[in-house]
Short mmCIF file of C-alpha atoms in Angstrom, two decimals:
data_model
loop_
_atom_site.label_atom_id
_atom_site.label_comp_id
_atom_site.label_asym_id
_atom_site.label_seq_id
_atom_site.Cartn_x
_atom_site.Cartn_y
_atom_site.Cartn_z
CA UNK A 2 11.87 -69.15 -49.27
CA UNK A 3 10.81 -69.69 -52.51
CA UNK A 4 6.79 -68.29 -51.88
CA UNK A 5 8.35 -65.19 -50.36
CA UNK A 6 10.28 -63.83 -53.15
CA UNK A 7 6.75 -64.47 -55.30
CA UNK A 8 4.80 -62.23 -52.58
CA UNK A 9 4.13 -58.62 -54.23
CA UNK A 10 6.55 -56.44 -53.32
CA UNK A 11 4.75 -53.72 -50.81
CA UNK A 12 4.91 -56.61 -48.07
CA UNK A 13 8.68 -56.02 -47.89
CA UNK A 14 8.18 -52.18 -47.41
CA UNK A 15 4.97 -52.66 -44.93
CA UNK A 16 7.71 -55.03 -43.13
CA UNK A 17 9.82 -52.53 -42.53
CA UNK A 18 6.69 -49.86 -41.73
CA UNK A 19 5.67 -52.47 -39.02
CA UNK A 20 9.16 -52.87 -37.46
CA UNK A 21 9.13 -49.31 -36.98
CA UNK A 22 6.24 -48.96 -35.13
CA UNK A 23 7.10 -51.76 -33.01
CA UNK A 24 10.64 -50.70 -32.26
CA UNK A 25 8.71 -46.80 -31.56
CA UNK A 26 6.33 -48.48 -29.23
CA UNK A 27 6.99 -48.58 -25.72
CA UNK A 28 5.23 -52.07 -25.26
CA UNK A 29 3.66 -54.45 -27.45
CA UNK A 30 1.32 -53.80 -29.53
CA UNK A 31 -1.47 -55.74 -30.50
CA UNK A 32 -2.13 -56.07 -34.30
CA UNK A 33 -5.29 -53.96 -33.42
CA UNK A 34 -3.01 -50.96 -32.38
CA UNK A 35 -0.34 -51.64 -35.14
CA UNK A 36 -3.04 -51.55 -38.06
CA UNK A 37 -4.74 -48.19 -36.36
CA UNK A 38 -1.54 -46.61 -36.42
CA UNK A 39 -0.60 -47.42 -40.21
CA UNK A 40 -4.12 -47.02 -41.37
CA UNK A 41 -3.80 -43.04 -39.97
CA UNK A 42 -1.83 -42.85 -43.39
CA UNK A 43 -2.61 -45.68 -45.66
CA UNK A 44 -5.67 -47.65 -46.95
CA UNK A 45 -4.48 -50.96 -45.33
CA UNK A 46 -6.45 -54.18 -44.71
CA UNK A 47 -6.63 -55.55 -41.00
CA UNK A 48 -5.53 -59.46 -42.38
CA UNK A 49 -2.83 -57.35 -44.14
CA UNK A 50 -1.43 -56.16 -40.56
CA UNK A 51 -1.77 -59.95 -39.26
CA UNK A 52 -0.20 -60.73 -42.10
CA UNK A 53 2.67 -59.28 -42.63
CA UNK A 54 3.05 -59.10 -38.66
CA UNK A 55 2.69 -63.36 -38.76
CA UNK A 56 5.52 -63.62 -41.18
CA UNK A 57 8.10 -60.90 -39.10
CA UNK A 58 7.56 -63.86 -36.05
CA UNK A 59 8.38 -66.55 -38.91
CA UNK A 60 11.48 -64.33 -39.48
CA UNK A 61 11.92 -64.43 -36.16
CA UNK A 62 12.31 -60.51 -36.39
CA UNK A 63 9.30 -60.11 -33.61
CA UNK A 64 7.96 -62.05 -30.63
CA UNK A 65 4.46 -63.01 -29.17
CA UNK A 66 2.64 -63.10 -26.52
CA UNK A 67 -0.80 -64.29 -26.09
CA UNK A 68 -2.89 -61.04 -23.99
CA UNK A 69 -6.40 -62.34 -23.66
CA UNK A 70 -7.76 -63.37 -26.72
CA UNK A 71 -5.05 -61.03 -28.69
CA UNK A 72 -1.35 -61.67 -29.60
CA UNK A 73 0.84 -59.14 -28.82
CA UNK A 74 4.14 -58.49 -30.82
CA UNK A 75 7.23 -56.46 -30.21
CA UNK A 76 10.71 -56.42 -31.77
CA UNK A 77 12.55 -59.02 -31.11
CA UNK A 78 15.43 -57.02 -30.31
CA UNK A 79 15.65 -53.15 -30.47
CA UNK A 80 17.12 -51.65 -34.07
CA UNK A 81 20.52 -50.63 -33.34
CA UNK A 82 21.30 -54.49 -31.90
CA UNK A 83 19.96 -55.80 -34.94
CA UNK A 84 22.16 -53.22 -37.16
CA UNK A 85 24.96 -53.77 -35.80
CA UNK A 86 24.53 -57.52 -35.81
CA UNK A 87 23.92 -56.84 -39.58
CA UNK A 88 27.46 -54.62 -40.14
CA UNK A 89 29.64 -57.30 -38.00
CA UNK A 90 28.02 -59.63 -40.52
CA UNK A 91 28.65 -57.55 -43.78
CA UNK A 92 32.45 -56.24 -42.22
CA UNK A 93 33.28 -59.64 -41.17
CA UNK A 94 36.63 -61.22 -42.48
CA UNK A 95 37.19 -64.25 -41.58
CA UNK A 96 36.42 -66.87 -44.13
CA UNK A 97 33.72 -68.97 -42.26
CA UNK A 98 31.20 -66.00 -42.82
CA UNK A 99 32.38 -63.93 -45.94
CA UNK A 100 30.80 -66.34 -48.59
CA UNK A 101 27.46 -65.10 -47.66
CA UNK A 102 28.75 -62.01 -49.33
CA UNK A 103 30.62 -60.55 -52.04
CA UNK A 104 32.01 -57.30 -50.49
CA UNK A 105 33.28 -54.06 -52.60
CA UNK A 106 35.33 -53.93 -50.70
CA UNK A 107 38.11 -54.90 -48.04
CA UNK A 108 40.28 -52.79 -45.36
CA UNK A 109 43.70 -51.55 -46.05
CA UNK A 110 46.84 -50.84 -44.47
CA UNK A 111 48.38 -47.36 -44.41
CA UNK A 112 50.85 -48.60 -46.51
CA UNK A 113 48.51 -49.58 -49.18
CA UNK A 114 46.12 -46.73 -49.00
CA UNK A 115 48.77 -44.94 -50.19
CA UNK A 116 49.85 -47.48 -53.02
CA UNK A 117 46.12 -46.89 -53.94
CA UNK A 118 46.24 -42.75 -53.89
CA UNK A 119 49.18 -43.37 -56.25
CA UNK A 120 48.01 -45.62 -58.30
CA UNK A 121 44.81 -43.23 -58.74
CA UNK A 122 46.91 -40.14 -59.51
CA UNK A 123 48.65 -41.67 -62.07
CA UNK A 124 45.10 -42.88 -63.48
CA UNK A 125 43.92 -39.30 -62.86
CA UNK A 126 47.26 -37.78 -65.01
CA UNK A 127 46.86 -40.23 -67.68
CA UNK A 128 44.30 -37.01 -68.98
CA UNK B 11 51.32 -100.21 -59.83
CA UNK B 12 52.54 -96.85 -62.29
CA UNK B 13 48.89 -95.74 -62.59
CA UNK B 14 48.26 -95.14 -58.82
CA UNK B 15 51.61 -93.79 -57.88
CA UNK B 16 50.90 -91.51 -61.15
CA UNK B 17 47.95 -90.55 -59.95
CA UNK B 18 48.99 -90.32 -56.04
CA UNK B 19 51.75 -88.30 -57.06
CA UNK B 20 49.59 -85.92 -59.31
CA UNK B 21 47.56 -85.04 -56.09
CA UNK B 22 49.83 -84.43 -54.24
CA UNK B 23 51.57 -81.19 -56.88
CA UNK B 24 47.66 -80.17 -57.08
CA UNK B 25 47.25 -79.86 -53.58
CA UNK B 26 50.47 -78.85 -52.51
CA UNK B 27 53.09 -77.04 -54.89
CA UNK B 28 50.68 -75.71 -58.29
CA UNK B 29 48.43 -73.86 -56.24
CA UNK B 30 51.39 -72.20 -54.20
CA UNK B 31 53.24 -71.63 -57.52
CA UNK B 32 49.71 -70.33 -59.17
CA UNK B 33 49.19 -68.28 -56.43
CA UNK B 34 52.47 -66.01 -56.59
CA UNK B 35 52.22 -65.48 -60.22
CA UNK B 36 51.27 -62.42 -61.82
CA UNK B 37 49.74 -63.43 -65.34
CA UNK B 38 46.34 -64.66 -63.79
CA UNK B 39 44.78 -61.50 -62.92
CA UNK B 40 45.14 -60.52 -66.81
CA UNK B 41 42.69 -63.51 -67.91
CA UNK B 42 40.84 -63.82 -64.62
CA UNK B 43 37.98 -65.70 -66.29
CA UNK B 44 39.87 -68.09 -67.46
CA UNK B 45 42.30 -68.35 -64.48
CA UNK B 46 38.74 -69.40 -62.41
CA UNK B 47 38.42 -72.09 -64.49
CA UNK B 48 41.92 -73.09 -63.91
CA UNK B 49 41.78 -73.10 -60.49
CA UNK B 50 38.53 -75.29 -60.42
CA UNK B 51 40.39 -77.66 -62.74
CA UNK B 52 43.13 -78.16 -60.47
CA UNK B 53 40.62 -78.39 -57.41
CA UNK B 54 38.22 -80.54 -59.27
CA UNK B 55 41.68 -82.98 -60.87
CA UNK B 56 43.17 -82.92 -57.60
CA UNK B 57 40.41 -84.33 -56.12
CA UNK B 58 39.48 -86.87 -59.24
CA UNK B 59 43.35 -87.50 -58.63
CA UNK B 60 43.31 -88.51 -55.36
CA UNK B 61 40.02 -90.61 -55.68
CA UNK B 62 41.44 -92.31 -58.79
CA UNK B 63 44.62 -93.30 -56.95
CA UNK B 64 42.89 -95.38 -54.11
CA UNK B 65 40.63 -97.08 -56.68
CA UNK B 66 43.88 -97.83 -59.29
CA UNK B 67 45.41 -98.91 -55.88
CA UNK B 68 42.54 -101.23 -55.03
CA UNK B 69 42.21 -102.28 -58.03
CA UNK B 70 46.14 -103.36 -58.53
CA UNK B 71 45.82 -105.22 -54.92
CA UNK B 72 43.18 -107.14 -55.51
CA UNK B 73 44.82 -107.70 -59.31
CA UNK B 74 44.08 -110.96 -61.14
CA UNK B 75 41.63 -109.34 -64.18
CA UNK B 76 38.10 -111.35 -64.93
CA UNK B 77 38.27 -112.51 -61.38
CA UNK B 78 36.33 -110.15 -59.70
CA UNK B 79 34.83 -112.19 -57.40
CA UNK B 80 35.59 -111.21 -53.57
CA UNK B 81 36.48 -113.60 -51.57
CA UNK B 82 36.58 -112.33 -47.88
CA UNK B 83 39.08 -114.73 -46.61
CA UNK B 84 41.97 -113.27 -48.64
CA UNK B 85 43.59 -110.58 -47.18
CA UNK B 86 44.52 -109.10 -50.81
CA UNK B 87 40.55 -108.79 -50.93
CA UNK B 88 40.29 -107.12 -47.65
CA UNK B 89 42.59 -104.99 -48.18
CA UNK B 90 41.20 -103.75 -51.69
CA UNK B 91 38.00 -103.33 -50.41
CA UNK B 92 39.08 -101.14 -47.10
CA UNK B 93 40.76 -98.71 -49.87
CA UNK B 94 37.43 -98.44 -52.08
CA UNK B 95 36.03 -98.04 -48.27
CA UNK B 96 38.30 -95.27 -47.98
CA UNK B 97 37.78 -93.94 -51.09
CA UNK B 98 34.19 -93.87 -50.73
CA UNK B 99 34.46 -91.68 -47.01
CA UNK B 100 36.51 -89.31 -49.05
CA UNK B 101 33.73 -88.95 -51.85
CA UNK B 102 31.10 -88.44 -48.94
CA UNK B 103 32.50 -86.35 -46.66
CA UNK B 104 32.91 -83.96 -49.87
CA UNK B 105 29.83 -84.36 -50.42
CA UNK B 106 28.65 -83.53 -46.93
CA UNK B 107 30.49 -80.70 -46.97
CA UNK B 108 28.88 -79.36 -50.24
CA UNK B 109 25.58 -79.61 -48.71
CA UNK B 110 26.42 -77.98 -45.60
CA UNK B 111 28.27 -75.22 -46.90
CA UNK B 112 25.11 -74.69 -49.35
CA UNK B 113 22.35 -74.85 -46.83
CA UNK B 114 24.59 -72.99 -44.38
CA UNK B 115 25.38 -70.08 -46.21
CA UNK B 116 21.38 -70.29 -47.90
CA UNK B 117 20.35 -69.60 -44.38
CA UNK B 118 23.01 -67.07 -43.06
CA UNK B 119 21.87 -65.12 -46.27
CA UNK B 120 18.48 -65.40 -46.12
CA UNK B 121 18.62 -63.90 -42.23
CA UNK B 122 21.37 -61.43 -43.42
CA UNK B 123 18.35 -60.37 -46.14
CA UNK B 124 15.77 -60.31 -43.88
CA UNK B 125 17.16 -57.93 -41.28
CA UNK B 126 18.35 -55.74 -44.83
CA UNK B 127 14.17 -55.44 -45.78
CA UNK B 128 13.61 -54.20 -41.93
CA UNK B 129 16.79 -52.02 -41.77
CA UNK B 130 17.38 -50.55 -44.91
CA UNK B 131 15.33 -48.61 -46.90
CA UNK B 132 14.82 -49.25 -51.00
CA UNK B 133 16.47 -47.42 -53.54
CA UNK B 134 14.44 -47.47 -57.37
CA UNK B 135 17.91 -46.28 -59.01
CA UNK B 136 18.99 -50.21 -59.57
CA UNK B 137 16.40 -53.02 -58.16
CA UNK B 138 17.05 -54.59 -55.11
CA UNK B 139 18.94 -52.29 -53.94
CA UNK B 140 18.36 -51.16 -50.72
CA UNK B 141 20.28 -48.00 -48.56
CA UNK B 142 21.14 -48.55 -44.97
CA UNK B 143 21.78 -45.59 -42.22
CA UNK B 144 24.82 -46.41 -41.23
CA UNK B 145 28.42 -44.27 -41.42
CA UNK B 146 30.70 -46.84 -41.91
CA UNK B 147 31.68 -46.89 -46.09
CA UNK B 148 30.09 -50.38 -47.49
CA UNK B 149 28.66 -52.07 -50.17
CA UNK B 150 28.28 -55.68 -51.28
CA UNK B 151 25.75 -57.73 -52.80
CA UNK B 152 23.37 -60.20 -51.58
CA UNK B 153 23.02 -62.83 -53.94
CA UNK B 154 19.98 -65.17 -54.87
CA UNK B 155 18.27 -67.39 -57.53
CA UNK B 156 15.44 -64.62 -57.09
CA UNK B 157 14.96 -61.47 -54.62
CA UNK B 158 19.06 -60.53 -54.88
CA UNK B 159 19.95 -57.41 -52.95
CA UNK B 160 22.45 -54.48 -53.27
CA UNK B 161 23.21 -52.98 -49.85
CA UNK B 162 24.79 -49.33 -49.84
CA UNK B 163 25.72 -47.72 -46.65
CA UNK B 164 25.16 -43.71 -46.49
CA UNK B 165 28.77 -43.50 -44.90
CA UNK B 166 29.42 -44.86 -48.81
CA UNK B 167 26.89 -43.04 -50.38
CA UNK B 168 28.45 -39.83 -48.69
CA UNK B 169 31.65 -40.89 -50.01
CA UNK B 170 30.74 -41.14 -54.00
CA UNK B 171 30.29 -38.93 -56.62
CA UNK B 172 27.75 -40.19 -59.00
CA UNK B 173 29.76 -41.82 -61.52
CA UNK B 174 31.73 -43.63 -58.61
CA UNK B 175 28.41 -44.77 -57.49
CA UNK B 176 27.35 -46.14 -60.72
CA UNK B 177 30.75 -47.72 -60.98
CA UNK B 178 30.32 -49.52 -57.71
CA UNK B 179 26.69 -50.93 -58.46
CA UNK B 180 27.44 -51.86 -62.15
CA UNK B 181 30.22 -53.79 -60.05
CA UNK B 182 27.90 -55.78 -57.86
CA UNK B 183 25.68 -56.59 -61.05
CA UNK B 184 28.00 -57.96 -62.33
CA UNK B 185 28.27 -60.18 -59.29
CA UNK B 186 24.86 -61.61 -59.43
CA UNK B 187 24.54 -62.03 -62.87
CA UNK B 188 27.65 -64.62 -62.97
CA UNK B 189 26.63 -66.09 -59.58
CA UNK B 190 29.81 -65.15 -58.67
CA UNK B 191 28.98 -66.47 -55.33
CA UNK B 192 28.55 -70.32 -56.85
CA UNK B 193 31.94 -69.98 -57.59
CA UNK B 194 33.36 -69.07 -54.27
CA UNK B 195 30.90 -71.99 -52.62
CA UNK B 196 32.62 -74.41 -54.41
CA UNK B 197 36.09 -73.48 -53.04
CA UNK B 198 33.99 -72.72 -49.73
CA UNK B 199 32.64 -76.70 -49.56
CA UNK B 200 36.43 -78.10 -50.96
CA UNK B 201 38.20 -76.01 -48.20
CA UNK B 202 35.69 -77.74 -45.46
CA UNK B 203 36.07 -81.22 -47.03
CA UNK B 204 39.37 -81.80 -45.89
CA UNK B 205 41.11 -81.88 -43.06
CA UNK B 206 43.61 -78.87 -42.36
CA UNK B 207 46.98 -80.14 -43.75
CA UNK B 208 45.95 -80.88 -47.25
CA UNK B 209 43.47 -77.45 -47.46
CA UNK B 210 43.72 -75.31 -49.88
CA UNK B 211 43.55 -71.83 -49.03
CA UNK B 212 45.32 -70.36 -51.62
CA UNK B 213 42.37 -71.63 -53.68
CA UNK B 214 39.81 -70.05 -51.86
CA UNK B 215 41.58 -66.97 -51.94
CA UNK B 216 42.44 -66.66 -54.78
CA UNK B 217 39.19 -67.53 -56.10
CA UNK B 218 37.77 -64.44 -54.28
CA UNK B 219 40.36 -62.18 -55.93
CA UNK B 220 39.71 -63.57 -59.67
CA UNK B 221 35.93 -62.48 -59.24
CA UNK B 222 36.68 -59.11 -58.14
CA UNK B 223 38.46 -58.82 -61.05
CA UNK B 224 35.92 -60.06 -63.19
CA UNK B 225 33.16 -57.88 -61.53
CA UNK B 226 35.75 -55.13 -62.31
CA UNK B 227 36.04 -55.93 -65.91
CA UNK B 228 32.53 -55.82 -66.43
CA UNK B 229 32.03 -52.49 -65.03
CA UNK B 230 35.07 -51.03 -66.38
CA UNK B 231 33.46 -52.06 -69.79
CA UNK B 232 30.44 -50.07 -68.62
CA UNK B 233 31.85 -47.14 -67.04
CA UNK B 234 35.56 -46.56 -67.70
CA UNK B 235 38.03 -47.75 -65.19
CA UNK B 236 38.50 -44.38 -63.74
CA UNK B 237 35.17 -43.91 -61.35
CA UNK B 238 35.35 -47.34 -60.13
CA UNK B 239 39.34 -46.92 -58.72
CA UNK B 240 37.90 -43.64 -57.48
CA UNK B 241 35.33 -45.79 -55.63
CA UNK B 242 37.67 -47.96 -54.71
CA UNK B 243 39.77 -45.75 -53.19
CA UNK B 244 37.18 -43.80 -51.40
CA UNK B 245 35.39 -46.86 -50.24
CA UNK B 246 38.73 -48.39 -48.83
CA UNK B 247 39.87 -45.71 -47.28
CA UNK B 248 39.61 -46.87 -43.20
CA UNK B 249 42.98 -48.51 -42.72
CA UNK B 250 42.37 -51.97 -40.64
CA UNK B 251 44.87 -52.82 -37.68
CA UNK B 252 44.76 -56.52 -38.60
CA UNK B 253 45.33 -55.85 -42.83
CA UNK B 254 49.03 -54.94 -41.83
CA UNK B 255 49.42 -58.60 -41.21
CA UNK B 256 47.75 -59.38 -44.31
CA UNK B 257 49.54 -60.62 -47.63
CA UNK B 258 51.87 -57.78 -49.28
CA UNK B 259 49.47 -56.50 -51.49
CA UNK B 260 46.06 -56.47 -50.66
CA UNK B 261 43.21 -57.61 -53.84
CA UNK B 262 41.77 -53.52 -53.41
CA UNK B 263 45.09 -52.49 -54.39
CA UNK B 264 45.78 -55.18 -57.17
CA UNK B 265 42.59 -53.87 -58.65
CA UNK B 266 43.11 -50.18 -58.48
CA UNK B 267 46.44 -50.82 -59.66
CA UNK B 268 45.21 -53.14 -62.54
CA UNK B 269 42.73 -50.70 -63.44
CA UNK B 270 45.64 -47.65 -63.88
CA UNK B 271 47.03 -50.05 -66.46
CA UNK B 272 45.66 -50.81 -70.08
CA UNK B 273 42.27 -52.80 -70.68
CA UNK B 274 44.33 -56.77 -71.25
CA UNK B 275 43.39 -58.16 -74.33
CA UNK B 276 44.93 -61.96 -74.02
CA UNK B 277 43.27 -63.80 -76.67
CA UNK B 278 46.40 -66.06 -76.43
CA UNK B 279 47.14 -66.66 -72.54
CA UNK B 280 43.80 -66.99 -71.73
CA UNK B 281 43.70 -69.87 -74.95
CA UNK B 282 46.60 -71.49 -72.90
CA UNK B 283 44.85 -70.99 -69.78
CA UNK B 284 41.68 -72.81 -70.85
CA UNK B 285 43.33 -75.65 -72.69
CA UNK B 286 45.97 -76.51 -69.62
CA UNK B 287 42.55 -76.53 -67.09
CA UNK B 288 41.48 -78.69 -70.02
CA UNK B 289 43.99 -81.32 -69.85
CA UNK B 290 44.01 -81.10 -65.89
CA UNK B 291 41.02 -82.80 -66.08
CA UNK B 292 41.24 -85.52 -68.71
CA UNK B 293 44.58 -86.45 -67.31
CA UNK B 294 43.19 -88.26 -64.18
CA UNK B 295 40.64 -89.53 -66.13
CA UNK B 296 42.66 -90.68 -68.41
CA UNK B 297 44.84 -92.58 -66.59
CA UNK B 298 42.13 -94.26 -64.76
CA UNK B 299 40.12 -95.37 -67.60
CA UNK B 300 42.95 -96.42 -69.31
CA UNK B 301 44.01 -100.07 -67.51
CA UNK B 302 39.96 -100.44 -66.81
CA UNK B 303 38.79 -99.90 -70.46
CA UNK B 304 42.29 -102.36 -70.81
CA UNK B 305 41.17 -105.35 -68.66
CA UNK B 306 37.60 -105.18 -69.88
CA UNK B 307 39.08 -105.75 -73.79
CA UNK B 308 41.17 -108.12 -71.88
CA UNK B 309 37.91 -110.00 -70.39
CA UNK B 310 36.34 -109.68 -73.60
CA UNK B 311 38.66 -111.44 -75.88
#
């Protein structure tokens, strides 16, 4: 966990960049066809690709197969799964999950969201 | 046989009737810093209670000071040593549960933070802060030793002015810079170390309350309290079917209406708060020490 936060930064954001064209793709990709694609825009190193492509499976964020002598990778499940598997986790109320996180937070009653507009109004008058 | 009853009895008001009685009063939330460190005395003495009464009770059965000798055919014996026994289940099951709460919620986090970096895209107005596409209002923090994240949703973003924003991320700073989240673990780990009848909730919630208050404090301090009970009020502004079941007053609207009030300056309650969490703890000590630190000058001369 540790040796990952020490990684420079642009990892996390090629993480994401990789996801994407994953996700995008219509089958998996080999890291041959993932580092073409980002290289179209970026000066980007082929071990980079393998990289950062090697630590999404440790994150068990992709899957591999083996094609020949290539791996291929592909999400392991498509982006709006995985986002709303990260919103039932961050809107999630009962107790056995909320200590991950320290919401803004909670939901109110219609009751108290008007306690709240009141209580804000006579913030608001207070001038 | 006063100094285990004592302490048996003192376990049983800090499990049981203090934290109910703590719970429905109002003067915490004005010193909530020190009102944390109340309610981890009373955990912390409850526990030290409870763990002090089996040994005092041991200790009393198996009496006769200077011979501490155990001699397995005496059923005084046996029975002082299945209490320590006891005792010492108690002290590892906590235990257990500390590590499994820890490692637990490590992990959940760590996946939660992963999916966040492949999600949501960074943000360079605070760092770590990252902005995900989604409509739903939310924000919370993501905390770590190192690599601690601030998720926004653009439902939220869409939702605050920029002062309201500020408010909000001054409020999860605040957060991670007290480890807020250490805090709540603690009361997370004591709630799963014992079995239902004797668990606290009221602890654990009211832990969770106190913090938001004192992430509130600190970014009233920063900002005002008006554009953070404007955020709050924009940001909780879905009504939930199940939060009409909740408790009368919700924590959001305890803080907004906390924050329409006057900034609390109680030098005094919160020197009374501190010094009663104080004596929470020595008590139990106390009391157990006493009789041992008694037989060993009793051995001695």
């Amino acid at each position: 966990m540790a040796s990952e936060d020490k990684a420079p930064r642009p990892l996390g954001d090629l993480e994401r960049l990789v996801m994407e064209q994953l996700w995008a793709a219509p089958a998996a990709l080999t890291v041959r066809e993932v580092h073409e694609q980002l290289a179209a825009t970026r000066e980007l190193a082929y071990t980079t690709v393998m990289t950062v492509l090697d630590r999404l499976a440790k994150k068990k964020l992709t899957e591999r197969e083996r094609d020949g002598k290539a791996w291929r990778y592909r999400a392991a499940a498509p982006r709006e799964e995985l986002a709303a598997g990260l919103m039932r986790d961050a809107l999630d109320n009962s107790g056995d999950r909320r200590e991950a996180l320290v919401r803004f937070v909670g939901q109110v009653s219609d009751e108290e969201a008007a306690l709240l507009r009141d209580a804000l109004s006579r913030l608001d008058s207070q001038g | 046989m006063t100094t285990p009853v004592l302490l048996a009895v003192l376990a049983l008001v800090l499990t049981g009737p203090a934290p109910a009685l703590l719970a429905r009063s109002e003067w915490p939330y004005r010193v909530p810093r020190a009102a944390v460190i109340l309610w981890q005395a009373i955990a912390l003495a409850a526990v030290l209670a409870a763990l002090g009464a089996g040994i005092a009770l041991s200790y009393w059965i198996a009496g006769r000071p200077g011979h501490p000798r155990f001699e397995p055919s005496s059923p005084r014996d046996l029975l002082a040593a299945l209490i320590l026994a006891m005792v010492a289940l108690v002290v590892g099951r906590l235990l257990w549960a500390i590590g499994r709460v820890a490692v637990g919620t490590r992990a959940r986090r760590k996946r939660h933070r992963d999916l966040v970096d492949v999600l949501a895209t960074p943000d360079g107005l605070i760092p770590g802060l990252r902005v995900l596409a989604e409509e739903t209002p939310l924000a919370y923090c993501l905390p770590a030793l190192r690599g601690a994240r601030v998720v926004v949703s653009v439902g939220a973003l869409d939702r605050l002015d920029d002062s309201e924003l500020k408010a909000v991320l001054a409020h999860e700073q605040a957060h991670l810079r007290a480890r807020h989240d250490l805090v709540l673990e603690e009361f997370t780990a004591l709630h799963h170390a014992f079995p239902r009848w004797v668990r606290s909730d009221v602890a654990l919630e009211q832990a969770r309350t106190l913090v938001e208050l004192l992430a509130d404090d600190d970014a009233r301090r920063r900002n005002g309290p008006r554009p953070l009970a404007r955020a709050l009020v924009a940001l909780a502004g879905a009504p939930a079917p199940d939060a009409a079941l909740a408790a009368a007053k919700s924590a959001t609207v305890l803080r907004v209406q906390r924050l329409a009030g006057p900034a609390a300056n109680e030098r005094r309650l919160s020197a009374i708060t501190y010094t009663s969490a104080a004596a929470l703890l020595v008590l139990p000590t106390i009391t157990i020490a006493a009789p041992i630190v008694k037989a060993i000058v009793d051995a001695l001369s």
